[in-house]
Amino acid sequence: MRYPDGGGLTGGQRAQRQRVRFQAAEMFAAGLNPPQVARALRVSRKSACAWHASWREGGMDALRSKGPSGVASRMRPSWRAWLARTLDEGPAAHGWVEDQRWTLARISVLVARRFHVRFSRPQLSRILREMGFSVQVPVHRAAERDEKQVARWREETWARVERR
């Protein structure tokens, strides 16, 4: 299964799906058939039939979550702690003095130098998101910005658009 952000389910989302499967098991035990369960839980018939087959063979344990899918990340917890401390120090502390922005390319070089492991940029971006970092947008406004025109646009054009 593919997800738009390139990742899988979070722990909370896996737990929620497991609760739905357990509700289905209770309904199967009460005598409902898979199409009835699918309608009641608003899931596909295919899922309900697969859950029913698993439930018949292995009971509730067969419907338990198997944890995150895929290969475990090579980024170890101790590496993540080091990376968080290092990013807080800033790029200049590690040789990038031309500007004070961390880029995925720079972070990738930093990790490769320290741990001799290369992560792809999408993978590194996912790791940073998991660590609580986010993409930062510059706070500078365009020099050409005319506040009077912006205010007039909000009052006239936006008011018309909003009424529709």
PDB file of C-alpha atoms in Angstrom:
ATOM      1  CA  MET A   1       0.000   0.000   0.000  1.00  0.00           C
ATOM      2  CA  ARG A   2       1.356   3.432  -0.905  1.00  0.00           C
ATOM      3  CA  TYR A   3       0.721   6.606   1.023  1.00  0.00           C
ATOM      4  CA  PRO A   4       0.919  10.143  -0.386  1.00  0.00           C
ATOM      5  CA  ASP A   5       3.662  11.291   1.985  1.00  0.00           C
ATOM      6  CA  GLY A   6       5.801   8.247   1.229  1.00  0.00           C
ATOM      7  CA  GLY A   7       5.451   6.762   4.700  1.00  0.00           C
ATOM      8  CA  GLY A   8       3.288   4.155   6.328  1.00  0.00           C
ATOM      9  CA  LEU A   9       0.897   4.325   9.234  1.00  0.00           C
ATOM     10  CA  THR A  10       1.781   5.857  12.562  1.00  0.00           C
ATOM     11  CA  GLY A  11       1.480   3.804  15.743  1.00  0.00           C
ATOM     12  CA  GLY A  12      -1.851   5.478  16.544  1.00  0.00           C
ATOM     13  CA  GLN A  13      -3.233   4.734  13.090  1.00  0.00           C
ATOM     14  CA  ARG A  14      -2.171   1.078  13.350  1.00  0.00           C
ATOM     15  CA  ALA A  15      -3.872   0.846  16.763  1.00  0.00           C
ATOM     16  CA  GLN A  16      -7.075   2.351  15.334  1.00  0.00           C
ATOM     17  CA  ARG A  17      -7.114  -0.159  12.471  1.00  0.00           C
ATOM     18  CA  GLN A  18      -6.528  -2.973  14.939  1.00  0.00           C
ATOM     19  CA  ARG A  19      -9.535  -1.780  17.006  1.00  0.00           C
ATOM     20  CA  VAL A  20     -11.692  -1.925  13.856  1.00  0.00           C
ATOM     21  CA  ARG A  21     -10.502  -5.477  13.149  1.00  0.00           C
ATOM     22  CA  PHE A  22     -11.289  -6.472  16.747  1.00  0.00           C
ATOM     23  CA  GLN A  23     -14.799  -4.969  16.379  1.00  0.00           C
ATOM     24  CA  ALA A  24     -15.189  -7.089  13.250  1.00  0.00           C
ATOM     25  CA  ALA A  25     -14.136 -10.208  15.195  1.00  0.00           C
ATOM     26  CA  GLU A  26     -16.773  -9.488  17.841  1.00  0.00           C
ATOM     27  CA  MET A  27     -19.366  -9.114  15.106  1.00  0.00           C
ATOM     28  CA  PHE A  28     -18.272 -12.394  13.483  1.00  0.00           C
ATOM     29  CA  ALA A  29     -18.566 -14.102  16.881  1.00  0.00           C
ATOM     30  CA  ALA A  30     -22.099 -12.689  17.189  1.00  0.00           C
ATOM     31  CA  GLY A  31     -23.026 -14.394  13.914  1.00  0.00           C
ATOM     32  CA  LEU A  32     -22.815 -11.557  11.387  1.00  0.00           C
ATOM     33  CA  ASN A  33     -21.422 -12.384   7.966  1.00  0.00           C
ATOM     34  CA  PRO A  34     -18.620 -10.400   6.229  1.00  0.00           C
ATOM     35  CA  PRO A  35     -20.893  -8.221   4.016  1.00  0.00           C
ATOM     36  CA  GLN A  36     -22.892  -7.145   7.098  1.00  0.00           C
ATOM     37  CA  VAL A  37     -19.684  -6.369   8.989  1.00  0.00           C
ATOM     38  CA  ALA A  38     -18.326  -4.416   6.007  1.00  0.00           C
ATOM     39  CA  ARG A  39     -21.466  -2.246   5.905  1.00  0.00           C
ATOM     40  CA  ALA A  40     -21.531  -1.702   9.669  1.00  0.00           C
ATOM     41  CA  LEU A  41     -17.850  -0.746   9.924  1.00  0.00           C
ATOM     42  CA  ARG A  42     -17.746   1.064   6.578  1.00  0.00           C
ATOM     43  CA  VAL A  43     -14.895  -1.025   5.177  1.00  0.00           C
ATOM     44  CA  SER A  44     -14.570  -2.930   1.922  1.00  0.00           C
ATOM     45  CA  ARG A  45     -16.106  -6.375   1.554  1.00  0.00           C
ATOM     46  CA  LYS A  46     -12.675  -7.660   0.563  1.00  0.00           C
ATOM     47  CA  SER A  47     -11.202  -6.529   3.901  1.00  0.00           C
ATOM     48  CA  ALA A  48     -14.118  -7.987   5.856  1.00  0.00           C
ATOM     49  CA  CYS A  49     -13.793 -11.326   4.038  1.00  0.00           C
ATOM     50  CA  ALA A  50     -10.030 -11.431   4.654  1.00  0.00           C
ATOM     51  CA  TRP A  51     -10.548 -10.602   8.341  1.00  0.00           C
ATOM     52  CA  HIS A  52     -13.224 -13.290   8.586  1.00  0.00           C
ATOM     53  CA  ALA A  53     -10.916 -15.919   7.094  1.00  0.00           C
ATOM     54  CA  SER A  54      -8.083 -14.900   9.450  1.00  0.00           C
ATOM     55  CA  TRP A  55     -10.440 -14.838  12.431  1.00  0.00           C
ATOM     56  CA  ARG A  56     -11.771 -18.343  11.613  1.00  0.00           C
ATOM     57  CA  GLU A  57      -8.235 -19.742  11.423  1.00  0.00           C
ATOM     58  CA  GLY A  58      -6.532 -17.927  14.309  1.00  0.00           C
ATOM     59  CA  GLY A  59      -9.110 -16.023  16.352  1.00  0.00           C
ATOM     60  CA  MET A  60      -8.458 -12.511  17.677  1.00  0.00           C
ATOM     61  CA  ASP A  61      -4.674 -13.001  17.640  1.00  0.00           C
ATOM     62  CA  ALA A  62      -4.771 -13.393  13.862  1.00  0.00           C
ATOM     63  CA  LEU A  63      -6.236  -9.872  13.597  1.00  0.00           C
ATOM     64  CA  ARG A  64      -3.618  -8.279  15.849  1.00  0.00           C
ATOM     65  CA  SER A  65      -1.349  -5.637  14.260  1.00  0.00           C
ATOM     66  CA  LYS A  66       1.992  -6.967  13.101  1.00  0.00           C
ATOM     67  CA  GLY A  67       3.725  -3.609  13.612  1.00  0.00           C
ATOM     68  CA  PRO A  68       5.218  -1.292  11.043  1.00  0.00           C
ATOM     69  CA  SER A  69       5.868  -2.777   7.637  1.00  0.00           C
ATOM     70  CA  GLY A  70       9.072  -2.551   5.715  1.00  0.00           C
ATOM     71  CA  VAL A  71      12.703  -2.739   6.647  1.00  0.00           C
ATOM     72  CA  ALA A  72      13.801  -1.091   9.885  1.00  0.00           C
ATOM     73  CA  SER A  73      15.678   2.168   9.435  1.00  0.00           C
ATOM     74  CA  ARG A  74      19.459   2.073   9.654  1.00  0.00           C
ATOM     75  CA  MET A  75      19.296   5.356  11.605  1.00  0.00           C
ATOM     76  CA  ARG A  76      19.899   4.238  15.182  1.00  0.00           C
ATOM     77  CA  PRO A  77      18.379   6.081  18.176  1.00  0.00           C
ATOM     78  CA  SER A  78      21.832   7.193  19.382  1.00  0.00           C
ATOM     79  CA  TRP A  79      22.530   8.611  15.922  1.00  0.00           C
ATOM     80  CA  ARG A  80      19.264  10.546  16.043  1.00  0.00           C
ATOM     81  CA  ALA A  81      20.245  12.096  19.375  1.00  0.00           C
ATOM     82  CA  TRP A  82      23.626  13.113  17.943  1.00  0.00           C
ATOM     83  CA  LEU A  83      21.976  14.523  14.811  1.00  0.00           C
ATOM     84  CA  ALA A  84      19.507  16.623  16.846  1.00  0.00           C
ATOM     85  CA  ARG A  85      22.367  18.119  18.910  1.00  0.00           C
ATOM     86  CA  THR A  86      24.417  18.749  15.786  1.00  0.00           C
ATOM     87  CA  LEU A  87      21.587  20.483  13.927  1.00  0.00           C
ATOM     88  CA  ASP A  88      21.087  22.777  16.920  1.00  0.00           C
ATOM     89  CA  GLU A  89      24.734  23.860  16.638  1.00  0.00           C
ATOM     90  CA  GLY A  90      24.078  25.277  13.170  1.00  0.00           C
ATOM     91  CA  PRO A  91      25.804  24.831   9.788  1.00  0.00           C
ATOM     92  CA  ALA A  92      28.674  27.233  10.571  1.00  0.00           C
ATOM     93  CA  ALA A  93      29.909  24.956  13.343  1.00  0.00           C
ATOM     94  CA  HIS A  94      30.418  22.268  10.695  1.00  0.00           C
ATOM     95  CA  GLY A  95      32.058  24.297   7.948  1.00  0.00           C
ATOM     96  CA  TRP A  96      29.164  25.868   6.020  1.00  0.00           C
ATOM     97  CA  VAL A  97      29.698  29.582   6.617  1.00  0.00           C
ATOM     98  CA  GLU A  98      28.144  30.991   3.432  1.00  0.00           C
ATOM     99  CA  ASP A  99      24.631  30.842   4.935  1.00  0.00           C
ATOM    100  CA  GLN A 100      22.919  29.523   8.055  1.00  0.00           C
ATOM    101  CA  ARG A 101      20.499  27.070   6.456  1.00  0.00           C
ATOM    102  CA  TRP A 102      20.466  23.336   6.840  1.00  0.00           C
ATOM    103  CA  THR A 103      19.660  21.557   3.594  1.00  0.00           C
ATOM    104  CA  LEU A 104      19.075  17.848   3.077  1.00  0.00           C
ATOM    105  CA  ALA A 105      22.293  17.709   1.041  1.00  0.00           C
ATOM    106  CA  ARG A 106      24.309  19.200   3.914  1.00  0.00           C
ATOM    107  CA  ILE A 107      22.690  16.958   6.511  1.00  0.00           C
ATOM    108  CA  SER A 108      23.326  13.940   4.295  1.00  0.00           C
ATOM    109  CA  VAL A 109      27.031  14.846   4.081  1.00  0.00           C
ATOM    110  CA  LEU A 110      27.174  15.328   7.846  1.00  0.00           C
ATOM    111  CA  VAL A 111      25.639  11.912   8.552  1.00  0.00           C
ATOM    112  CA  ALA A 112      27.847  10.217   5.947  1.00  0.00           C
ATOM    113  CA  ARG A 113      31.002  11.758   7.460  1.00  0.00           C
ATOM    114  CA  ARG A 114      30.084  10.720  10.985  1.00  0.00           C
ATOM    115  CA  PHE A 115      28.511   7.277  10.517  1.00  0.00           C
ATOM    116  CA  HIS A 116      29.723   6.217   7.035  1.00  0.00           C
ATOM    117  CA  VAL A 117      26.123   5.597   5.964  1.00  0.00           C
ATOM    118  CA  ARG A 118      24.328   7.375   3.136  1.00  0.00           C
ATOM    119  CA  PHE A 119      20.593   8.061   3.291  1.00  0.00           C
ATOM    120  CA  SER A 120      18.597   9.207   0.283  1.00  0.00           C
ATOM    121  CA  ARG A 121      17.122  12.687   0.544  1.00  0.00           C
ATOM    122  CA  PRO A 122      13.523  11.431   0.843  1.00  0.00           C
ATOM    123  CA  GLN A 123      14.580   8.969   3.528  1.00  0.00           C
ATOM    124  CA  LEU A 124      16.509  11.668   5.395  1.00  0.00           C
ATOM    125  CA  SER A 125      13.505  13.993   5.142  1.00  0.00           C
ATOM    126  CA  ARG A 126      11.286  11.286   6.683  1.00  0.00           C
ATOM    127  CA  ILE A 127      13.785  10.707   9.500  1.00  0.00           C
ATOM    128  CA  LEU A 128      13.919  14.437  10.259  1.00  0.00           C
ATOM    129  CA  ARG A 129      10.095  14.654  10.303  1.00  0.00           C
ATOM    130  CA  GLU A 130       9.984  11.713  12.728  1.00  0.00           C
ATOM    131  CA  MET A 131      12.489  13.577  14.922  1.00  0.00           C
ATOM    132  CA  GLY A 132      10.191  16.617  15.011  1.00  0.00           C
ATOM    133  CA  PHE A 133      12.023  18.826  12.522  1.00  0.00           C
ATOM    134  CA  SER A 134      10.064  20.549   9.792  1.00  0.00           C
ATOM    135  CA  VAL A 135      10.763  22.498   6.631  1.00  0.00           C
ATOM    136  CA  GLN A 136      11.230  26.138   7.464  1.00  0.00           C
ATOM    137  CA  VAL A 137      10.139  28.923   5.129  1.00  0.00           C
ATOM    138  CA  PRO A 138      12.035  32.225   5.092  1.00  0.00           C
ATOM    139  CA  VAL A 139      10.286  35.021   6.985  1.00  0.00           C
ATOM    140  CA  HIS A 140      11.319  37.747   4.550  1.00  0.00           C
ATOM    141  CA  ARG A 141       8.623  39.385   2.441  1.00  0.00           C
ATOM    142  CA  ALA A 142       9.137  40.434  -1.152  1.00  0.00           C
ATOM    143  CA  ALA A 143      10.695  43.904  -1.410  1.00  0.00           C
ATOM    144  CA  GLU A 144       8.138  44.814  -4.100  1.00  0.00           C
ATOM    145  CA  ARG A 145       5.136  44.092  -1.845  1.00  0.00           C
ATOM    146  CA  ASP A 146       2.678  46.988  -1.755  1.00  0.00           C
ATOM    147  CA  GLU A 147       0.593  46.819   1.432  1.00  0.00           C
ATOM    148  CA  LYS A 148      -2.025  49.257   0.066  1.00  0.00           C
ATOM    149  CA  GLN A 149      -2.660  47.063  -2.972  1.00  0.00           C
ATOM    150  CA  VAL A 150      -2.833  43.946  -0.785  1.00  0.00           C
ATOM    151  CA  ALA A 151      -5.425  45.622   1.473  1.00  0.00           C
ATOM    152  CA  ARG A 152      -7.463  46.793  -1.539  1.00  0.00           C
ATOM    153  CA  TRP A 153      -7.375  43.289  -3.052  1.00  0.00           C
ATOM    154  CA  ARG A 154      -8.621  41.794   0.241  1.00  0.00           C
ATOM    155  CA  GLU A 155     -11.470  44.297   0.503  1.00  0.00           C
ATOM    156  CA  GLU A 156     -12.604  44.214  -3.125  1.00  0.00           C
ATOM    157  CA  THR A 157     -11.571  41.063  -4.973  1.00  0.00           C
ATOM    158  CA  TRP A 158     -11.529  38.646  -2.058  1.00  0.00           C
ATOM    159  CA  ALA A 159     -14.885  39.925  -0.792  1.00  0.00           C
ATOM    160  CA  ARG A 160     -16.430  39.149  -4.217  1.00  0.00           C
ATOM    161  CA  VAL A 161     -14.860  35.691  -4.370  1.00  0.00           C
ATOM    162  CA  GLU A 162     -15.911  34.853  -0.837  1.00  0.00           C
ATOM    163  CA  ARG A 163     -19.561  35.798  -1.490  1.00  0.00           C
ATOM    164  CA  ARG A 164     -19.811  33.219  -4.294  1.00  0.00           C
TER     165      ARG A 164
END
